[in-house]
Tab-separated table of C-alpha atoms and ligand atoms in Angstrom:
chain	number	residue	atom	x	y	z
O	1	MET	CA	-60.223	4.269	-23.578
O	2	HIS	CA	-60.726	8.078	-24.529
O	3	LEU	CA	-58.031	8.878	-26.982
O	4	ALA	CA	-57.025	12.077	-25.060
O	5	ALA	CA	-56.421	9.675	-22.002
O	6	MET	CA	-53.166	8.653	-24.010
O	7	HIS	CA	-51.772	11.969	-24.304
O	8	THR	CA	-49.106	13.367	-21.913
O	9	PRO	CA	-49.887	16.640	-20.228
O	10	SER	CA	-47.102	17.972	-22.386
O	11	GLN	CA	-48.706	17.035	-25.774
O	12	ILE	CA	-52.177	18.209	-24.892
O	13	GLN	CA	-50.886	21.576	-23.795
O	14	LEU	CA	-50.264	22.667	-27.300
O	15	ASN	CA	-52.787	23.330	-30.200
O	16	GLN	CA	-52.121	22.132	-33.877
O	17	GLN	CA	-50.194	25.201	-34.720
O	18	GLY	CA	-47.752	24.633	-31.771
O	19	ASN	CA	-49.414	27.460	-29.491
O	20	LEU	CA	-50.263	27.107	-26.007
O	21	LYS	CA	-53.804	25.803	-25.438
O	22	HIS	CA	-53.743	24.501	-21.878
O	23	PHE	CA	-51.094	25.350	-19.328
O	24	LEU	CA	-50.589	22.235	-17.166
O	25	THR	CA	-46.921	21.663	-16.776
O	26	ILE	CA	-43.599	23.237	-17.673
O	27	GLU	CA	-42.134	19.986	-18.843
O	28	GLY	CA	-42.389	19.375	-22.491
O	29	LEU	CA	-42.739	23.007	-23.478
O	30	SER	CA	-39.943	24.794	-25.376
O	31	LYS	CA	-37.666	27.425	-24.764
O	32	GLU	CA	-39.448	29.640	-27.248
O	33	THR	CA	-42.822	29.031	-25.781
O	34	LEU	CA	-41.612	29.863	-22.145
O	35	THR	CA	-39.828	33.138	-23.377
O	36	LYS	CA	-43.141	33.960	-25.345
O	37	ILE	CA	-45.002	33.688	-22.027
O	38	LEU	CA	-42.211	36.040	-20.307
O	39	ASP	CA	-42.171	38.524	-23.074
O	40	THR	CA	-46.137	38.816	-23.277
O	41	ALA	CA	-46.137	39.235	-19.417
O	42	GLN	CA	-43.519	41.865	-19.782
O	43	SER	CA	-45.630	43.785	-22.361
O	44	PHE	CA	-48.462	44.101	-19.760
O	45	PHE	CA	-46.153	46.734	-17.846
O	46	ASN	CA	-46.104	50.083	-19.105
O	47	ALA	CA	-43.013	52.414	-19.169
O	48	GLN	CA	-43.631	53.380	-15.541
O	49	ASN	CA	-43.450	49.569	-14.878
O	50	GLN	CA	-47.264	49.550	-13.834
O	51	LEU	CA	-49.735	46.826	-14.945
O	52	ILE	CA	-51.981	48.015	-17.759
O	53	THR	CA	-55.588	47.066	-18.307
O	54	THR	CA	-56.490	45.916	-21.963
O	55	PRO	CA	-59.650	44.632	-23.555
O	56	LEU	CA	-58.187	41.344	-25.004
O	57	LEU	CA	-60.441	39.137	-23.226
O	58	GLU	CA	-63.391	41.016	-23.258
O	59	GLY	CA	-66.749	39.027	-23.149
O	60	ARG	CA	-64.673	35.723	-22.096
O	61	THR	CA	-65.455	33.939	-18.925
O	62	VAL	CA	-62.698	32.880	-16.478
O	63	MET	CA	-63.850	30.461	-13.670
O	64	ASN	CA	-61.588	29.799	-10.762
O	65	LEU	CA	-62.025	26.531	-9.306
O	66	PHE	CA	-59.827	26.203	-6.311
O	67	PHE	CA	-60.410	22.862	-4.493
O	68	GLU	CA	-57.552	23.799	-2.205
O	69	ASN	CA	-56.701	26.924	0.026
O	70	SER	CA	-54.878	29.841	-1.723
O	71	THR	CA	-54.397	33.631	-1.277
O	72	ARG	CA	-51.914	34.897	-3.658
O	73	THR	CA	-52.467	32.327	-6.453
O	74	ARG	CA	-56.365	32.746	-6.681
O	75	THR	CA	-56.401	36.572	-6.196
O	76	THR	CA	-53.777	37.307	-8.857
O	77	PHE	CA	-55.558	35.044	-11.203
O	78	GLU	CA	-58.687	37.242	-10.595
O	79	ALA	CA	-56.677	40.302	-10.859
O	80	ALA	CA	-55.257	39.267	-14.180
O	81	ALA	CA	-58.502	38.092	-15.736
O	82	LYS	CA	-60.160	41.421	-14.760
O	83	ARG	CA	-57.189	43.433	-16.371
O	84	LEU	CA	-57.774	41.572	-19.433
O	85	SER	CA	-61.329	42.565	-19.174
O	86	ALA	CA	-62.707	39.063	-18.756
O	87	ASN	CA	-65.596	38.240	-16.606
O	88	VAL	CA	-64.337	36.297	-13.450
O	89	ILE	CA	-66.481	33.802	-11.523
O	90	ASN	CA	-64.963	32.270	-8.191
O	91	ILE	CA	-66.484	28.969	-7.480
O	92	ASP	CA	-66.661	28.338	-3.800
O	93	ILE	CA	-65.891	24.626	-3.983
O	94	ALA	CA	-66.588	23.959	-0.179
O	95	ARG	CA	-70.042	25.343	-0.865
O	96	SER	CA	-70.711	23.598	-4.292
O	97	SER	CA	-72.480	20.501	-5.250
O	98	THR	CA	-69.317	18.406	-5.276
O	99	SER	CA	-69.938	18.379	-1.592
O	100	LYS	CA	-73.246	16.820	-2.217
O	101	GLY	CA	-72.056	13.877	-3.998
O	102	GLU	CA	-71.842	15.241	-7.511
O	103	THR	CA	-68.963	14.021	-9.639
O	104	LEU	CA	-66.187	16.447	-10.658
O	105	ARG	CA	-67.107	15.787	-14.489
O	106	ASP	CA	-70.902	16.771	-13.801
O	107	THR	CA	-69.619	19.792	-11.942
O	108	LEU	CA	-67.523	20.745	-14.837
O	109	TRP	CA	-70.185	20.147	-17.506
O	110	ASN	CA	-72.639	22.383	-15.640
O	111	LEU	CA	-69.913	25.058	-15.392
O	112	GLU	CA	-69.283	24.759	-19.123
O	113	ALA	CA	-72.889	25.363	-19.837
O	114	MET	CA	-72.417	28.627	-18.058
O	115	ALA	CA	-70.243	29.642	-20.904
O	116	ALA	CA	-66.786	29.206	-19.473
O	117	ASP	CA	-63.875	29.760	-21.608
O	118	ILE	CA	-60.964	29.146	-19.190
O	119	PHE	CA	-60.946	26.927	-15.970
O	120	VAL	CA	-58.140	28.058	-13.480
O	121	VAL	CA	-57.969	24.901	-11.359
O	122	ARG	CA	-56.179	24.221	-8.155
O	123	HIS	CA	-56.291	20.669	-6.456
O	124	SER	CA	-54.626	18.769	-3.912
O	125	SER	CA	-54.207	15.660	-6.319
O	126	SER	CA	-51.449	15.482	-8.674
O	127	GLY	CA	-52.653	15.187	-12.361
O	128	ALA	CA	-56.107	17.086	-11.569
O	129	ALA	CA	-55.630	19.734	-14.115
O	130	HIS	CA	-54.601	17.158	-16.575
O	131	PHE	CA	-57.714	15.053	-15.884
O	132	ILE	CA	-60.105	18.098	-16.233
O	133	ALA	CA	-58.300	19.062	-19.613
O	134	GLN	CA	-59.267	15.746	-20.890
O	135	SER	CA	-62.785	16.207	-19.833
O	136	VAL	CA	-63.718	19.406	-20.987
O	137	CYS	CA	-65.026	20.634	-24.305
O	138	PRO	CA	-62.327	21.776	-26.833
O	139	HIS	CA	-62.914	25.312	-26.645
O	140	VAL	CA	-62.393	25.407	-23.036
O	141	ALA	CA	-58.624	26.195	-21.592
O	142	ILE	CA	-57.288	24.700	-18.441
O	143	ILE	CA	-54.710	26.530	-16.525
O	144	ASN	CA	-53.105	24.746	-13.671
O	145	ALA	CA	-52.844	26.686	-10.547
O	146	GLY	CA	-51.143	23.859	-8.577
O	147	ASP	CA	-51.835	20.262	-8.392
O	148	GLY	CA	-50.613	18.224	-5.493
O	149	ARG	CA	-46.822	17.838	-5.353
O	150	HIS	CA	-46.716	17.984	-9.200
O	151	ALA	CA	-46.765	21.279	-10.845
O	152	HIS	CA	-47.487	24.859	-10.217
O	153	PRO	CA	-46.360	26.193	-13.840
O	154	THR	CA	-47.437	29.977	-13.449
O	155	GLN	CA	-45.600	30.281	-10.012
O	156	ALA	CA	-42.418	28.977	-12.082
O	157	MET	CA	-43.063	31.521	-14.857
O	158	LEU	CA	-43.557	34.314	-12.260
O	159	ASP	CA	-40.305	33.308	-10.798
O	160	MET	CA	-38.509	33.378	-14.019
O	161	LEU	CA	-39.877	36.662	-14.821
O	162	THR	CA	-38.683	38.093	-11.519
O	163	ILE	CA	-35.210	36.391	-11.917
O	164	ARG	CA	-35.019	37.716	-15.650
O	165	HIS	CA	-36.197	41.393	-14.581
O	166	GLU	CA	-34.159	41.548	-11.202
O	167	THR	CA	-30.714	39.940	-12.399
O	168	LYS	CA	-30.851	41.367	-16.034
O	169	LYS	CA	-28.462	38.499	-16.746
O	170	PRO	CA	-28.985	35.638	-19.276
O	171	PHE	CA	-30.369	32.247	-17.474
O	172	GLU	CA	-27.035	30.577	-18.782
O	173	GLU	CA	-25.080	32.726	-16.592
O	174	LEU	CA	-27.071	32.356	-13.311
O	175	SER	CA	-26.409	30.089	-10.340
O	176	VAL	CA	-29.738	29.613	-8.627
O	177	ALA	CA	-30.233	27.855	-5.158
O	178	ILE	CA	-33.436	26.331	-4.157
O	179	ILE	CA	-33.706	25.735	-0.384
O	180	GLY	CA	-36.389	23.766	1.722
O	181	ASP	CA	-38.865	21.175	1.549
O	182	ILE	CA	-38.355	19.962	-2.252
O	183	LYS	CA	-39.858	16.669	-1.706
O	184	HIS	CA	-43.287	18.079	-1.324
O	185	SER	CA	-43.030	21.146	-3.318
O	186	ARG	CA	-44.686	21.681	-6.885
O	187	VAL	CA	-42.989	24.986	-7.054
O	188	ALA	CA	-39.533	23.272	-6.710
O	189	ARG	CA	-40.298	20.821	-9.381
O	190	SER	CA	-41.693	23.499	-11.956
O	191	ASP	CA	-38.735	26.006	-10.994
O	192	VAL	CA	-35.935	23.591	-11.927
O	193	ALA	CA	-37.922	22.543	-15.278
O	194	ALA	CA	-38.318	26.221	-16.050
O	195	LEU	CA	-34.548	26.938	-15.332
O	196	GLN	CA	-33.412	23.983	-17.211
O	197	THR	CA	-35.541	24.949	-20.351
O	198	LEU	CA	-34.347	28.574	-20.222
O	199	GLY	CA	-30.834	27.556	-20.197
O	200	CYS	CA	-29.655	27.766	-16.716
O	201	LYS	CA	-26.486	25.636	-16.068
O	202	ASP	CA	-26.110	25.662	-12.337
O	203	ILE	CA	-29.244	24.773	-10.200
O	204	ARG	CA	-28.586	23.785	-6.658
O	205	VAL	CA	-31.155	21.949	-4.618
O	206	ILE	CA	-30.513	22.229	-0.839
O	207	ALA	CA	-32.463	20.320	1.653
O	208	PRO	CA	-32.015	17.459	4.217
O	209	ASN	CA	-32.293	14.015	2.723
O	210	THR	CA	-35.651	13.434	4.320
O	211	LEU	CA	-36.951	16.528	2.413
O	212	LEU	CA	-35.499	15.465	-1.018
O	213	PRO	CA	-37.561	13.551	-3.503
O	214	CYS	CA	-36.277	10.076	-4.767
O	215	GLY	CA	-34.894	10.480	-8.154
O	216	PHE	CA	-33.977	14.109	-8.246
O	217	GLU	CA	-30.313	13.331	-8.867
O	218	GLU	CA	-31.580	12.273	-12.219
O	219	TYR	CA	-32.785	15.777	-13.299
O	220	GLY	CA	-29.764	16.385	-15.336
O	221	GLU	CA	-26.229	17.582	-14.682
O	222	GLU	CA	-27.334	21.202	-14.254
O	223	VAL	CA	-28.993	20.076	-11.039
O	224	ARG	CA	-26.697	19.453	-7.979
O	225	LEU	CA	-28.038	18.403	-4.647
O	226	PHE	CA	-26.458	19.943	-1.262
O	227	ASN	CA	-27.391	18.806	2.141
O	228	LYS	CA	-25.126	21.451	3.710
O	229	MET	CA	-26.704	25.090	3.029
O	230	GLU	CA	-23.236	26.751	3.445
O	231	GLN	CA	-21.889	24.848	0.487
O	232	GLY	CA	-24.893	25.041	-1.516
O	233	ILE	CA	-25.347	28.910	-1.628
O	234	GLN	CA	-21.744	29.906	-2.246
O	235	ASP	CA	-21.606	32.622	-4.728
O	236	CYS	CA	-25.106	32.088	-6.055
O	237	ASP	CA	-27.034	35.048	-7.854
O	238	VAL	CA	-30.577	33.905	-6.775
O	239	ILE	CA	-31.998	32.018	-3.650
O	240	ILE	CA	-35.413	30.556	-3.558
O	241	THR	CA	-36.680	29.568	-0.052
O	242	LEU	CA	-39.586	27.197	0.306
O	243	ARG	CA	-41.927	26.556	3.246
O	244	ILE	CA	-41.961	23.173	4.839
O	245	GLN	CA	-45.357	21.632	3.540
O	246	ASN	CA	-46.746	20.335	6.661
O	247	GLU	CA	-50.119	19.625	5.128
O	248	ARG	CA	-48.430	17.145	2.705
O	249	ILE	CA	-46.188	15.390	5.265
O	250	ASP	CA	-47.671	12.085	6.837
O	251	SER	CA	-45.008	11.746	9.269
O	252	PRO	CA	-42.610	14.673	10.387
O	253	ALA	CA	-39.569	14.801	8.344
O	254	LEU	CA	-37.626	17.025	10.789
O	255	SER	CA	-37.411	16.703	14.465
O	256	SER	CA	-38.648	20.404	14.745
O	257	GLN	CA	-39.131	23.898	12.997
O	258	ALA	CA	-36.423	25.206	15.384
O	259	GLU	CA	-34.040	22.576	14.014
O	260	PHE	CA	-34.878	23.422	10.319
O	261	TYR	CA	-34.128	26.980	10.980
O	262	LYS	CA	-30.871	26.166	12.772
O	263	MET	CA	-29.735	24.001	9.647
O	264	TYR	CA	-31.446	25.620	6.583
O	265	GLY	CA	-33.048	28.996	7.837
O	266	LEU	CA	-31.849	31.811	5.587
O	267	ASN	CA	-30.124	34.581	7.950
O	268	LYS	CA	-27.640	37.446	7.173
O	269	GLU	CA	-24.440	35.099	7.771
O	270	ARG	CA	-25.772	32.563	5.349
O	271	LEU	CA	-26.789	35.298	2.850
O	272	ALA	CA	-23.431	36.809	3.103
O	273	MET	CA	-21.957	33.604	1.374
O	274	ALA	CA	-24.033	34.305	-1.875
O	275	LYS	CA	-22.996	37.098	-4.318
O	276	PRO	CA	-23.669	40.678	-2.933
O	277	SER	CA	-26.155	41.264	-5.812
O	278	CYS	CA	-28.017	37.918	-4.821
O	279	ILE	CA	-31.829	38.336	-4.837
O	280	VAL	CA	-33.939	36.319	-2.325
O	281	MET	CA	-37.289	34.822	-3.481
O	282	HIS	CA	-40.279	32.871	-1.742
O	283	PRO	CA	-43.435	31.793	-3.279
O	284	GLY	CA	-45.350	32.404	-0.115
O	285	PRO	CA	-46.779	31.685	2.367
O	286	MET	CA	-43.928	32.502	4.267
O	287	ASN	CA	-43.066	31.102	7.650
O	288	ARG	CA	-40.798	33.755	9.306
O	289	GLY	CA	-38.226	32.218	11.683
O	290	VAL	CA	-38.378	28.927	9.959
O	291	GLU	CA	-37.091	29.051	6.355
O	292	ILE	CA	-36.310	32.726	6.356
O	293	ASP	CA	-35.423	35.401	8.781
O	294	SER	CA	-37.554	38.618	8.997
O	295	SER	CA	-34.431	40.566	8.401
O	296	ILE	CA	-34.014	39.015	5.131
O	297	ALA	CA	-37.668	38.755	4.189
O	298	ASP	CA	-38.034	42.568	4.762
O	299	GLY	CA	-34.403	43.177	3.603
O	300	PRO	CA	-33.061	44.968	0.448
O	301	GLN	CA	-32.192	41.676	-1.365
O	302	ALA	CA	-35.701	40.368	-1.127
O	303	VAL	CA	-37.959	40.556	-4.249
O	304	ILE	CA	-40.858	38.665	-2.687
O	305	LEU	CA	-43.388	41.221	-3.246
O	306	GLN	CA	-42.209	41.843	-6.672
O	307	GLN	CA	-42.903	38.327	-7.303
O	308	VAL	CA	-46.599	38.857	-6.554
O	309	THR	CA	-47.058	41.623	-8.933
O	310	ASN	CA	-45.169	39.509	-11.459
O	311	GLY	CA	-47.659	36.922	-10.945
O	312	ILE	CA	-50.450	39.034	-12.372
O	313	ALA	CA	-48.519	39.905	-15.410
O	314	VAL	CA	-47.465	36.102	-15.867
O	315	ARG	CA	-51.238	35.089	-15.370
O	316	MET	CA	-52.637	37.902	-17.741
O	317	ALA	CA	-50.138	36.325	-20.269
O	318	VAL	CA	-50.999	32.502	-19.820
O	319	LEU	CA	-54.703	33.312	-19.829
O	320	ALA	CA	-54.360	35.420	-23.010
O	321	LEU	CA	-52.265	33.056	-24.914
O	322	SER	CA	-54.369	30.162	-23.883
O	323	MET	CA	-57.314	31.925	-25.910
O	324	GLN	CA	-54.667	32.881	-28.645
O	325	GLY	CA	-56.306	30.460	-31.359
O	326	GLN	CA	-59.674	31.874	-30.701
O	327	LEU	CA	-58.358	35.525	-30.605
O	328	GLN	CA	-56.533	34.727	-33.983
O	329	GLU	CA	-60.051	33.931	-35.327
O	330	LYS	CA	-61.267	37.136	-34.461
O	331	GLY	CA	-58.193	39.154	-35.480
O	332	LEU	CA	-57.220	40.192	-32.124
O	333	ILE	CA	-53.837	38.667	-31.799
O	334	GLU	CA	-51.957	41.509	-32.890
O	335	ALA	CA	-52.869	42.855	-29.648
O	336	ILE	CA	-50.656	40.361	-27.938
O	337	ALA	CA	-46.957	41.192	-27.924
O	338	GLY	CA	-44.206	39.058	-29.788
L	1	NCD	C1	-47.152	27.559	-3.291
L	1	NCD	C2	-48.168	26.624	-3.484
L	1	NCD	O1	-49.333	26.756	-3.249
L	1	NCD	O2	-47.614	25.519	-4.147
L	1	NCD	N1	-47.805	28.928	-2.976
L	1	NCD	C3	-48.377	29.618	-3.995
L	1	NCD	O3	-48.892	29.186	-4.800
L	1	NCD	N2	-48.147	31.037	-3.617
L	1	NCD	C4	-46.136	27.230	-2.112
L	1	NCD	C5	-46.645	26.844	-0.799
L	1	NCD	O4	-47.839	26.598	-0.556
L	1	NCD	O5	-45.710	26.644	0.033
């Protein structure tokens, strides 16, 4: 067995200096590492709160390998790489040689031979990014852009940046509710892990039993499960609504979308049960009239589009930090904040 195959994702994410190398999952990373990502992301906004462009990754090549559909994630990774002055190559997997029978390893080795420094990977199989991290040359960094139901670490970090920026409160003092299809959601899993690591003491997971994963009650005492939305959102500071992941559901977990909206749709009456300052988030794509009412999605408490902009800053941070070891060698590291 290859030695790396014995490593867990969290172990192979850090280099010998304890700095981020690959970004595969939130689990196993320290509060300091997550805070460093948030602070670095924040440093990519100027005083007018606009994203900056920097030469930090000039001459580096970022390859976007998306084996699964994506709008926001792929585009914001591309925008992030361009703002860092890297070269970006989007591989159209549907038209690549993997569809002619080439193995994933062979595809990767060929792309590496084209001088890739970072692969941004989205895949429908849980563990795909970890597998790729074990298969590539040591100088190549892997960023997980979502693997199956497992993890979506950059989404979690852009969610954390949005929460930190919009609430202006320490994570320890926040009550956060996550509503919807928790069972099939890599976002829910990564959000809970990030909130716990950053010190949040009150995480409420709200879903019908059919959309709750087994073992979620073992996540820790900070995490409480609610079947009734009205109970779960009482006085919370942050609500994260999630889409029903129809593409990952083998048999219908709910009788209908209308039924889901009736029981779990975020509308004005329900939002009024949270704190008046409560912010509403959604990773997208949003199904209006299913998990969220349009009046809320377009209302003053929604920060859904801020999440998208923060996604560019967080992805810039993760791309830059994953090259930190190599930038250090070139004396460029002072350019990264913190
Ligand atoms: C999420 C994903 O792909 O996991 N979306 C995203 O990255 N913006 C959530 C979803 O698909 O529902």
